[in-house]
XYZ file of C-alpha atoms in Angstrom:
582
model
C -6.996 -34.740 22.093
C -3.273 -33.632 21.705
C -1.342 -33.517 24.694
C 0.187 -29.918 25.255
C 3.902 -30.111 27.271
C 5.021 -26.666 27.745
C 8.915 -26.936 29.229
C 9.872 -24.094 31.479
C 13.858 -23.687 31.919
C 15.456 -20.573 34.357
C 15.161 -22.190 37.958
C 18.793 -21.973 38.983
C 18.569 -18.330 38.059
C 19.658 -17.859 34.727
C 19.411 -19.145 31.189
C 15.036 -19.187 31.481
C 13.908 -20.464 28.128
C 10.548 -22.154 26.657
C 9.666 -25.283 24.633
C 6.769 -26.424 23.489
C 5.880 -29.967 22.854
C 2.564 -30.640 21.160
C 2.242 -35.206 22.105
C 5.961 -35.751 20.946
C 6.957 -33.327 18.494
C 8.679 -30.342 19.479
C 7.402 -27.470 17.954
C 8.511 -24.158 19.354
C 11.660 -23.088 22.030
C 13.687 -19.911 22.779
C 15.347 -18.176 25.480
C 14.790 -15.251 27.633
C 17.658 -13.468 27.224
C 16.860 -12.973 23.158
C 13.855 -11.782 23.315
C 14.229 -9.309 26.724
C 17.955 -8.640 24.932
C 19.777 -9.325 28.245
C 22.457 -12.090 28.319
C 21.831 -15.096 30.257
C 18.103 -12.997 31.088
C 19.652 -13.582 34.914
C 16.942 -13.609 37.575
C 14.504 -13.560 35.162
C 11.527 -16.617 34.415
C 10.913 -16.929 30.945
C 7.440 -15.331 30.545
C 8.029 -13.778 27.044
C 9.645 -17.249 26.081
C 6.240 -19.073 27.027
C 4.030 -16.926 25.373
C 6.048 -17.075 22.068
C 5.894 -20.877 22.343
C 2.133 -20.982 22.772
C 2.070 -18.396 20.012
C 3.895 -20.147 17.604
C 2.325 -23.501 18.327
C -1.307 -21.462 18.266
C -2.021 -22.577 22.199
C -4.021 -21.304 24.369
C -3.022 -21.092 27.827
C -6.992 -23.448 28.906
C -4.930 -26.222 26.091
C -1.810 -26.530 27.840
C -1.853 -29.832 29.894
C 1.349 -29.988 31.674
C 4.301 -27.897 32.768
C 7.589 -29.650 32.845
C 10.217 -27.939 35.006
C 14.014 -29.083 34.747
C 14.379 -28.526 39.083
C 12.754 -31.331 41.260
C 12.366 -31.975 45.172
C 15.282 -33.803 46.959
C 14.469 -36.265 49.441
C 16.377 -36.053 53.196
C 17.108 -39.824 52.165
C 18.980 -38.868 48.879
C 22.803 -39.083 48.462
C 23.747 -36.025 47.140
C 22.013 -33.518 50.317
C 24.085 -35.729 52.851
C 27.131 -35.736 50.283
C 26.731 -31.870 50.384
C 26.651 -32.007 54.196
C 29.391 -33.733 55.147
C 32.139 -31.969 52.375
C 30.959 -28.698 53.847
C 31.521 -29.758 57.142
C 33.875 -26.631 57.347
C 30.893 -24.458 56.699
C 28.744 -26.209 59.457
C 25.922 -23.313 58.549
C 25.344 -25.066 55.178
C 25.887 -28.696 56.608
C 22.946 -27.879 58.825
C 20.760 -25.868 56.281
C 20.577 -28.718 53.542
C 19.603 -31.096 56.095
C 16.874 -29.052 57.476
C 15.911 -27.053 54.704
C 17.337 -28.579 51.749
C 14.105 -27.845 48.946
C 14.104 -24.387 50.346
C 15.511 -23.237 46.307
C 12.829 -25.402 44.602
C 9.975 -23.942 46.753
C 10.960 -20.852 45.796
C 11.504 -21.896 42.448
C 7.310 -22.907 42.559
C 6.388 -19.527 44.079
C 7.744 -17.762 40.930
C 6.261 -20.460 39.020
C 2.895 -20.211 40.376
C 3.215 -15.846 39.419
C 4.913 -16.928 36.025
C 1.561 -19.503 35.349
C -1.077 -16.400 36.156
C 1.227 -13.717 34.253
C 0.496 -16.623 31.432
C -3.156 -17.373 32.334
C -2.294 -20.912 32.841
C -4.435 -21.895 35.625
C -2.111 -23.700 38.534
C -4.854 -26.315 39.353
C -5.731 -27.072 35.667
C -2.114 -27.986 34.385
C 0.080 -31.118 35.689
C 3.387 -29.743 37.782
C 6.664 -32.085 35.999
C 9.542 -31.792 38.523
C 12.198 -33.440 36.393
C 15.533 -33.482 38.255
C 18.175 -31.338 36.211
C 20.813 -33.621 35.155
C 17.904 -36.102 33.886
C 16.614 -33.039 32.089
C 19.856 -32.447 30.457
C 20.388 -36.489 29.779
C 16.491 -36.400 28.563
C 17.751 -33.166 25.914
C 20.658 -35.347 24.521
C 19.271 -38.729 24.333
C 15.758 -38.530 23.849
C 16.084 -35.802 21.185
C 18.835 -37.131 18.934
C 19.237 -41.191 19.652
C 15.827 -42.002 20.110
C 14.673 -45.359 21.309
C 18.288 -46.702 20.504
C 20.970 -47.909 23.263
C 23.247 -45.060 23.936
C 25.838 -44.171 26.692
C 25.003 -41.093 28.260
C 27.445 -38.526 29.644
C 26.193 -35.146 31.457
C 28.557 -32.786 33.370
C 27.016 -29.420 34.573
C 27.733 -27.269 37.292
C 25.330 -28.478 39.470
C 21.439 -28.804 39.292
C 19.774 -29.433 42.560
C 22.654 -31.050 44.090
C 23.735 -33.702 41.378
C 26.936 -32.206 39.036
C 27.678 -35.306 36.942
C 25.627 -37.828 35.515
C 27.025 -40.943 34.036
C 23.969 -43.828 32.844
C 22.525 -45.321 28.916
C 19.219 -44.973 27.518
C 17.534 -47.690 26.092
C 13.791 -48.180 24.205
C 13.123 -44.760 25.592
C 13.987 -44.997 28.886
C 17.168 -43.207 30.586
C 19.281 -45.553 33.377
C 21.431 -43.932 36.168
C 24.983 -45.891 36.543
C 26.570 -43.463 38.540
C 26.071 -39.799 40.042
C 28.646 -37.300 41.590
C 27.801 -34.401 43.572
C 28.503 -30.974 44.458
C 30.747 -29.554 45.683
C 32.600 -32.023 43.530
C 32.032 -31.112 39.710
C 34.492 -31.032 37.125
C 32.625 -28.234 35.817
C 32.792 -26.130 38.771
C 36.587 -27.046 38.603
C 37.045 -25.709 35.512
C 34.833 -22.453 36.286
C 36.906 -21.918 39.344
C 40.475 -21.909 37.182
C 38.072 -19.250 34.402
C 37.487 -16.953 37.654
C 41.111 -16.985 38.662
C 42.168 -16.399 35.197
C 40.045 -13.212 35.167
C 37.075 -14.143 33.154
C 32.974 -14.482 34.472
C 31.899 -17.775 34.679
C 29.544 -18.622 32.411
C 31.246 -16.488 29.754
C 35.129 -16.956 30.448
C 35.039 -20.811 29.727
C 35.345 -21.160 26.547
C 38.080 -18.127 26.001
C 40.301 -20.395 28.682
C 39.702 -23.454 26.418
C 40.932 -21.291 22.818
C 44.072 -20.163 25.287
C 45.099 -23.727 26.109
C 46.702 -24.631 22.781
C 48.914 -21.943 23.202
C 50.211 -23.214 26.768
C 52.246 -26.157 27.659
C 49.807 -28.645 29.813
C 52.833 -30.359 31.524
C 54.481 -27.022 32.563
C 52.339 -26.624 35.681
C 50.879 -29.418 37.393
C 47.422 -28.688 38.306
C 46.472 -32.088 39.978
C 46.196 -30.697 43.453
C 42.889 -29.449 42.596
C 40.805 -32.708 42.245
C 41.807 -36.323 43.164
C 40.281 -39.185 41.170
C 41.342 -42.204 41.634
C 39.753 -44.067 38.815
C 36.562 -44.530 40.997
C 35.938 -41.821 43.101
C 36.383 -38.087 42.081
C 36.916 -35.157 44.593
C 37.141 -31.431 44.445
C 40.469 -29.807 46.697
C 37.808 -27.178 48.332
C 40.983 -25.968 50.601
C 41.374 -24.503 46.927
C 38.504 -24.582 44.569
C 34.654 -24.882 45.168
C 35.261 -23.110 48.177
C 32.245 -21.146 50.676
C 32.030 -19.353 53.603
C 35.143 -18.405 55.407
C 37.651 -20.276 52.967
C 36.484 -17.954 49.564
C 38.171 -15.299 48.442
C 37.308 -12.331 48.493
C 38.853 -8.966 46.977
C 37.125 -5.762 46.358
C 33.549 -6.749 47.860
C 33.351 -10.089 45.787
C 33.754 -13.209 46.076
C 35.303 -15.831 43.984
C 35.112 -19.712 43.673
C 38.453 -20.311 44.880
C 40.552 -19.661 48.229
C 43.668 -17.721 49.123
C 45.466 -20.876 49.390
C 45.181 -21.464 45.890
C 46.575 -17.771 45.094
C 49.440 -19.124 47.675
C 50.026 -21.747 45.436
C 49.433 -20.812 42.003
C 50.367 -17.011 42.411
C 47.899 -13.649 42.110
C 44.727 -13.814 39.481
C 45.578 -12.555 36.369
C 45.007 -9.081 35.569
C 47.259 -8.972 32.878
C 47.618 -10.535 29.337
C 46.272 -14.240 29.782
C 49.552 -15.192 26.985
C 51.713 -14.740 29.794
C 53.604 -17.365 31.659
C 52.242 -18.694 33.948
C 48.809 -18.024 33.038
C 48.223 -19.451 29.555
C 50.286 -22.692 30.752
C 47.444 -22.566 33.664
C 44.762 -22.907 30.700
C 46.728 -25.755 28.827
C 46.751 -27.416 32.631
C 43.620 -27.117 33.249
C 42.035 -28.233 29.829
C 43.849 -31.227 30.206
C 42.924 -32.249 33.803
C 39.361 -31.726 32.870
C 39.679 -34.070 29.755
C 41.959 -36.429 31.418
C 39.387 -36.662 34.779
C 36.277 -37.209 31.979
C 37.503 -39.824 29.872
C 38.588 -41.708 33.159
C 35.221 -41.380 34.151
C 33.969 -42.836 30.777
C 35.903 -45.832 30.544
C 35.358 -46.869 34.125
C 31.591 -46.287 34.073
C 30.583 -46.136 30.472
C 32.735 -49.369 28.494
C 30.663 -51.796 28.919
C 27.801 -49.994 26.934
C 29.773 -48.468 24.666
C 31.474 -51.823 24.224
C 28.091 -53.086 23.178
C 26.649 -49.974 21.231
C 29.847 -47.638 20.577
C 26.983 -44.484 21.314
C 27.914 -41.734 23.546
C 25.863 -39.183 24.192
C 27.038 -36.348 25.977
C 24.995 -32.742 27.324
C 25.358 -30.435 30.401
C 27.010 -27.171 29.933
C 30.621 -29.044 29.877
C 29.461 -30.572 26.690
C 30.297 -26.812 25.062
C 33.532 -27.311 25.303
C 34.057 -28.599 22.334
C 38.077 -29.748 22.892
C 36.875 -32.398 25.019
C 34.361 -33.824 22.279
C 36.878 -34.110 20.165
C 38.942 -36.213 22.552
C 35.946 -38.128 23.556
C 35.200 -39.239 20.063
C 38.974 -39.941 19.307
C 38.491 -42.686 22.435
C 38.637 -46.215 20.388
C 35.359 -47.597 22.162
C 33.418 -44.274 20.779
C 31.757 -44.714 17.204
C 29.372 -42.083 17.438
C 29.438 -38.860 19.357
C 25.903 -37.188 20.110
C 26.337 -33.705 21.474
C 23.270 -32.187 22.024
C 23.264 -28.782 20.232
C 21.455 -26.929 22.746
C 23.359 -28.121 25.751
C 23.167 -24.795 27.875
C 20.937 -24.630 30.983
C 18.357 -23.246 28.567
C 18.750 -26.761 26.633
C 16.649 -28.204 29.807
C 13.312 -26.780 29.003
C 13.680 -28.972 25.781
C 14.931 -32.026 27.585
C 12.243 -31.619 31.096
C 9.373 -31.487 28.392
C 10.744 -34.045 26.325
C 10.896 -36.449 29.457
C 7.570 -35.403 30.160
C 5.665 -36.700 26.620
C 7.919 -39.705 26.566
C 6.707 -40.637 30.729
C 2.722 -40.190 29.056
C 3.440 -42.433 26.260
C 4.441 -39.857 23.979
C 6.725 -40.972 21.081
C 9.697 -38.343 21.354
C 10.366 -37.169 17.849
C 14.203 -36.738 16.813
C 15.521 -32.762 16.314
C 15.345 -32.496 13.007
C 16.990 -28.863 13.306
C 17.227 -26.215 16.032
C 15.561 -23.560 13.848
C 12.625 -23.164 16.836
C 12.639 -19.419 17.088
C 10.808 -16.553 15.716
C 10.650 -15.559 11.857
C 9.794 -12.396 9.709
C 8.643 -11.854 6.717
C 10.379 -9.475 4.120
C 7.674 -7.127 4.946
C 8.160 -6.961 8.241
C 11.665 -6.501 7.782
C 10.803 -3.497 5.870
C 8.478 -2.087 8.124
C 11.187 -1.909 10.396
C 13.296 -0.144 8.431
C 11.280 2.299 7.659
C 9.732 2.853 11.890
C 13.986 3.050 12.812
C 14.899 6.214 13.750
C 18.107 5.837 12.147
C 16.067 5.517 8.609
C 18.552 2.929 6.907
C 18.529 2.474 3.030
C 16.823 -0.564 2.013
C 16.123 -2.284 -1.237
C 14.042 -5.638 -1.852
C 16.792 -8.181 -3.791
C 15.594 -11.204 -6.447
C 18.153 -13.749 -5.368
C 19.386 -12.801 -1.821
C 21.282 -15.935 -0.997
C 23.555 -14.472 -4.610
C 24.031 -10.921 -3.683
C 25.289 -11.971 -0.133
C 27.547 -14.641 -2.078
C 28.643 -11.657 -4.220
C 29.177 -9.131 -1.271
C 31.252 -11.926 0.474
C 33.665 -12.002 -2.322
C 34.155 -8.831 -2.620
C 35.497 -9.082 0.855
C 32.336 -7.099 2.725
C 31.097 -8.906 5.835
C 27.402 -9.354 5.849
C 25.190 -9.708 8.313
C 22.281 -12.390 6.932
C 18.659 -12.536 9.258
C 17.244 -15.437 7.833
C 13.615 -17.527 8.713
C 13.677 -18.865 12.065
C 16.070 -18.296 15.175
C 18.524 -20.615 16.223
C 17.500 -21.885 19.565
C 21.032 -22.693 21.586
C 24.541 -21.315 21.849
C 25.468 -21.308 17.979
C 24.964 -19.268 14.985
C 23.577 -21.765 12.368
C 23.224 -19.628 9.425
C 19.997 -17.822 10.124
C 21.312 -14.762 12.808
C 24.425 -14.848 11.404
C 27.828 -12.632 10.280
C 29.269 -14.056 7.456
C 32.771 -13.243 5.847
C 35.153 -14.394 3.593
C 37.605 -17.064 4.894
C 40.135 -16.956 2.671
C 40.620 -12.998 3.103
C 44.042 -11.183 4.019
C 43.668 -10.006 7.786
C 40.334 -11.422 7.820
C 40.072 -11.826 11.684
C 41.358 -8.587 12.276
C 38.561 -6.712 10.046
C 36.194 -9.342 11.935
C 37.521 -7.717 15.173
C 37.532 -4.017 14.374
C 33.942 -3.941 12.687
C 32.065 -6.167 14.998
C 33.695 -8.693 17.498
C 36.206 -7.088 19.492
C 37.791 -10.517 20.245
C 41.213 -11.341 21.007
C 43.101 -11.694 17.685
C 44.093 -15.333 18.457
C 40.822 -17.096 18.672
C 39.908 -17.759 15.575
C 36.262 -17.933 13.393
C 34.528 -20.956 12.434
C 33.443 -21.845 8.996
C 30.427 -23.429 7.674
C 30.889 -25.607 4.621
C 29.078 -27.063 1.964
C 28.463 -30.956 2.877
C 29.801 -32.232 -0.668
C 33.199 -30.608 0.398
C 33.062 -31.963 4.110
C 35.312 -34.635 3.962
C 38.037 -33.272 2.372
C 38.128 -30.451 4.718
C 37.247 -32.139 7.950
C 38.461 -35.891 6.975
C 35.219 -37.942 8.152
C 31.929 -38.134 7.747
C 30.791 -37.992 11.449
C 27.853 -35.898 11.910
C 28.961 -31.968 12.134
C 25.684 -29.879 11.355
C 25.899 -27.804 14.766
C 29.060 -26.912 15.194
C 29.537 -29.054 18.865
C 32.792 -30.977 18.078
C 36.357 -29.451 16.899
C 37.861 -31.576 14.339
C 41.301 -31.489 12.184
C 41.562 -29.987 9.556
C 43.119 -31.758 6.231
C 46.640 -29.741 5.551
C 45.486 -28.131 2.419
C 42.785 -26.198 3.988
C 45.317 -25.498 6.749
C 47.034 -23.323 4.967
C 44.131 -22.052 2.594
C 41.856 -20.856 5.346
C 44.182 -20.408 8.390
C 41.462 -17.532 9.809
C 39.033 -20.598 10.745
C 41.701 -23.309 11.999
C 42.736 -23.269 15.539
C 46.646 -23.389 16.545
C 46.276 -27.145 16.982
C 45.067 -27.594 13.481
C 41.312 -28.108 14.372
C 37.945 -26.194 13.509
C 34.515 -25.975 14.685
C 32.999 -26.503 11.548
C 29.540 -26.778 10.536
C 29.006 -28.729 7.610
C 25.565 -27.630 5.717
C 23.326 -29.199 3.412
C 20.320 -28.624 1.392
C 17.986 -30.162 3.159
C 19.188 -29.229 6.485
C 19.050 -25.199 5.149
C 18.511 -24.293 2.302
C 18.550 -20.621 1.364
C 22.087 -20.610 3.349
C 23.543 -24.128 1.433
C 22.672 -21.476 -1.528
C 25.052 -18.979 -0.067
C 27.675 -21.178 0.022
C 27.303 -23.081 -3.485
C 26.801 -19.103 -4.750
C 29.884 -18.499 -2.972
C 31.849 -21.457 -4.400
C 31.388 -21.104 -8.009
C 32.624 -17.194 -7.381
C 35.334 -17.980 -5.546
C 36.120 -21.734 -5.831
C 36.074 -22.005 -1.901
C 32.909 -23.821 -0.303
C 33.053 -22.540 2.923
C 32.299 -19.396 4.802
C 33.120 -17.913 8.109
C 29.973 -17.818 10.242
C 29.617 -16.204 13.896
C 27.116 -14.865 15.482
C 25.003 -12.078 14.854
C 25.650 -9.566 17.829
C 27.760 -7.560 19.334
C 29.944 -8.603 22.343
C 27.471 -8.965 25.308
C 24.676 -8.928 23.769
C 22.481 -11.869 23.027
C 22.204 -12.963 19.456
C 19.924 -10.964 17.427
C 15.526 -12.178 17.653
C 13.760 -9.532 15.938
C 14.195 -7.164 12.739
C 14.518 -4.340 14.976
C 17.731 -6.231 16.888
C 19.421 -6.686 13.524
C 19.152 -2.902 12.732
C 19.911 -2.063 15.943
C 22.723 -4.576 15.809
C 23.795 -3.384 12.247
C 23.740 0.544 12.514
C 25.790 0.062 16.122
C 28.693 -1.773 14.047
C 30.543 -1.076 11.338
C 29.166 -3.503 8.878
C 28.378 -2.208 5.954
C 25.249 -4.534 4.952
C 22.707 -6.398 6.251
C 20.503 -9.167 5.002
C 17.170 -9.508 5.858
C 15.112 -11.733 4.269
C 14.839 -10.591 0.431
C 16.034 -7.306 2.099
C 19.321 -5.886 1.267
C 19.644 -2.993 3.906
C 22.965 -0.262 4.353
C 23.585 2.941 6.067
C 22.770 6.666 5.202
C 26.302 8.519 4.445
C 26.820 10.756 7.509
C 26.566 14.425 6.230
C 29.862 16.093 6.580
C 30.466 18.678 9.021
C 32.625 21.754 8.464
């Protein structure tokens, strides 16, 4: 009898998501937030996640065996609630609270499981409870997943899980090894989300706009190093400035940030203005490199000896997004591979808790052969759609999609293209995708004022046909998910400047036949029309929104930009001219 792992991700409030393991395959995961269309699905367990997993897999609820949960009990004996204790002594509220009451979250976290289970029909005393403790969740999603019973270094930075924020250890045959743990309020992540929140931007959604800034700033202009001390051994957060609570946050207009008016004292107001402005894009450059700096101190003290012996690195947690410091990670001369687990969001930890789970049972963990775990469509379902919106969109069924969208792309249209399966994670991966023409005049700026409303100096990222990968990218190192930044050979430089980053690097996503096919047809389409085999690719939404599930998202989506066509399946879909009005 098959054992039946269903991974359940949301309990630190956000990012819920679903994953399905049937013995050690993973069959089925998405998040919340796609299929409820709200970002980050805050607040919200991932009910409708669940029940497309069991769906998908064809479970029903009496199968499932065990429910594996990326939050676990702390003991009063563990490091990190005392840690927490004594660097809040300023707060002595919270001191006193995790001592006394410190698994007051994850019983709380069990009461909305328990309502989740019954919503589900998943009987509470039938099913196995897996507390797996967040950071191992995340290490579990990264190693277990992609290196498989191989020795591997293992790197995970997050904000903070129960209490743990960095995670520093090597899997080996299977099994995952803890070297070293910090924990909160010290995390590099939180350090870097406390710089995005006095830049301007929400955490969660501001970090990665303050890491495209930073090659625009100079690093050494402003020095930044008052806000953590490491000392090649033991890392702290300054929470006179940053990671601050209670009395020492800031607060202005009924909120509160993650920082204190000292650091305003000493840095000067939060930006409210343009973040190009000196001081504040020299603060981003500052801070990028602190946060790189701190991690790859962290790796070679901790880490050397395994990657000494294996030259493996695996590396997860939210941090793991940012994919500047991947690059300098695999640049370091002891790195030979660089494993960043494509789904390395909170939501990521459903996949790694249930993953954890099988292997603990016995279970046989089988590699990610693809993060194409979502919901699909069929043509005619795409078509029913069109014809139940209220907006009635033209629509015609093509022979050779993957050649018209080629064709459209050439004639400089953008495109959105709905594809087979979702991508489960934070990239588009050439199913729920908008696709453009890289080599374009203004390309960025049509990108901007049809869809994306992005500032005009962040630039796209392309997706490229694996035969042409090394010329454009300059190794072979693994690239399929767009995780790592990489430079970009001079001729493409100036070729394709729309998807190359101020520093001469790109998040490129290098595609192959057997890793998709019916887009790897786009782009070989697209190269014998144009003679360039590669492709801007972003995501297919609008700004705020999660990326596109369903049919009905895409024209929704679609008819609420200014794209012009739309892909769905084998269905080529545009817009009704608006009558004219006298």
């Amino acid at each position: 009898m098959a054992l039946i792992t269903l991974g359940l991700a949301g309990a630190i409030g956000y990012d819920s998501a679903a994953a399905i393991f049937i013995d050690g395959e993973l069959v089925a995961a998405v998040e919340e937030e796609r299929l409820v269309r709200r970002k980050h699905a805050k607040g919200m367990m991932p009910y409708h996640a669940a029940r497309f997993c069991m769906q998908y897999a064809q479970i029903k609820a009496k199968d499932v065996n065990v429910i594996a949960i990326p939050y676990a009990p702390v003991s009063l004996l563990d490091k990190g609630r005392w840690h927490y204790a004594r660097r809040h002594w300023y707060a002595p509220d919270r001191s006193l609270d995790v001592l006394l009451n410190g698994n007051r979250r994850y019983r709380r976290y069990l009461h909305d499981l328990k309502q989740l289970l019954e919503n589900l029909h998943i009987a509470w005393n039938d099913v196995r409870i897996e507390p797996v403790q967040h950071q191992l969740a995340h290490a579990s999603s990264g190693y277990l997943m992609n290196a498989g019973k191989e020795k591997a270094a293992i790197l995970s930075i997050d904000r903070k899980g129960e209490y743990a924020t960095i995670f520093l250890g090597y899997g080996e045959n299977g099994k995952i090894h803890k070297l070293k743990q910090f924990y909160d309020p010290d995390s590099l992540s939180g350090m870097y989300a406390a710089i995005t929140d006095y830049l301007g931007f929400d955490m969660l959604d501001g970090e990665y706009k303050v890491m495209g800034m930073a090659p625009f700033g100079d690093p050494f202009k402003y020095d930044l190093s008052a806000l953590a001390d490491y000392d090649g051994k033991h890392f702290s957060l300054n929470t006179r400035l940053i990671g601050t609570v209670g009395l020492r946050r800031y607060k202005a207009k009924s909120r509160g940030h993650f920082f204190s008016q000292k650091l305003l004292d000493l840095l000067g107001p939060r930006r409210e203005g343009n973040l190009v402005d000196d001081p504040y894009v020299h603060y981003a450059a500052a801070i990028q490199k602190l946060y790189e700096d701190i991690t790859v101190a962290m790796v070679i003290h901790y880490l050397s000896g395994v990657l000494g012996e294996t030259g493996r690195l695996v590396f997860t947690g939210t941090s793991s997004l940012n994919i500047k410091l991947n690059e300098r990670l695999l640049a370091l001369p002891q790195v030979k591979e660089l494993i960043v687990h494509p789904a390395c969001g909170d939501a990521g930890t459903a996949i790694g808790a249930a993953a954890y789970s099988a292997r603990r049972r016995g279970m046989t963990v089988e590699p990610l052969k693809h993060l194409f775990l979502g919901p699909k469509y069929s043509t005619s379902q795409c078509i029913s759609a069109c014809r139940n919106h209220r907006d009635k969109p033209i629509w015609e069924e093509l022979e050779n999609a993957p050649r018209r969208a080629a064709e459209l792309l050439a004639q400089g249209e953008l495109v959105g293209w709905f594809q087979g399966r979702m991508e489960f994670g934070q990239r588009a991966l050439g199913n729920r995708s908008i696709l453009a023409n890289p080599a374009q005049e203004k390309i960025v700026d049509i990108l901007n004022r049809q869809v994306k409303f992005r500032e005009r100096w962040r630039p796209f990222c392309p997706s490229i046909l694996a035969e042409y990968a090394d010329e454009f990218i300059q190794t072979g190192h693994n690239a399929e998910t767009m995780s790592i930044s990489f430079p970009v050979a001079q001729k493409w430089r100036e070729k394709t400047p729309s998807v190359v980053y101020k520093d001469g690097t790109s998040r490129v996503q290098v595609v192959s036949r057997n890793h998709n096919a019916r887009f790897y047809q786009v782009l070989k389409y697209f190269n014998e029309i144009t003679g360039t085999p590669l492709v801007i690719n972003t995501t297919l939404n609008r700004p705020g929104e999660a990326l596109v599930a369903s049919p009905e998202d895409a024209l929704n989506m679609f008819l609420g930009s200014d794209l012009n066509y739309l892909i769905m399946e084998d269905l080529l879909v545009t817009k009704r001219a608006e009558p004219e009005h006298w």
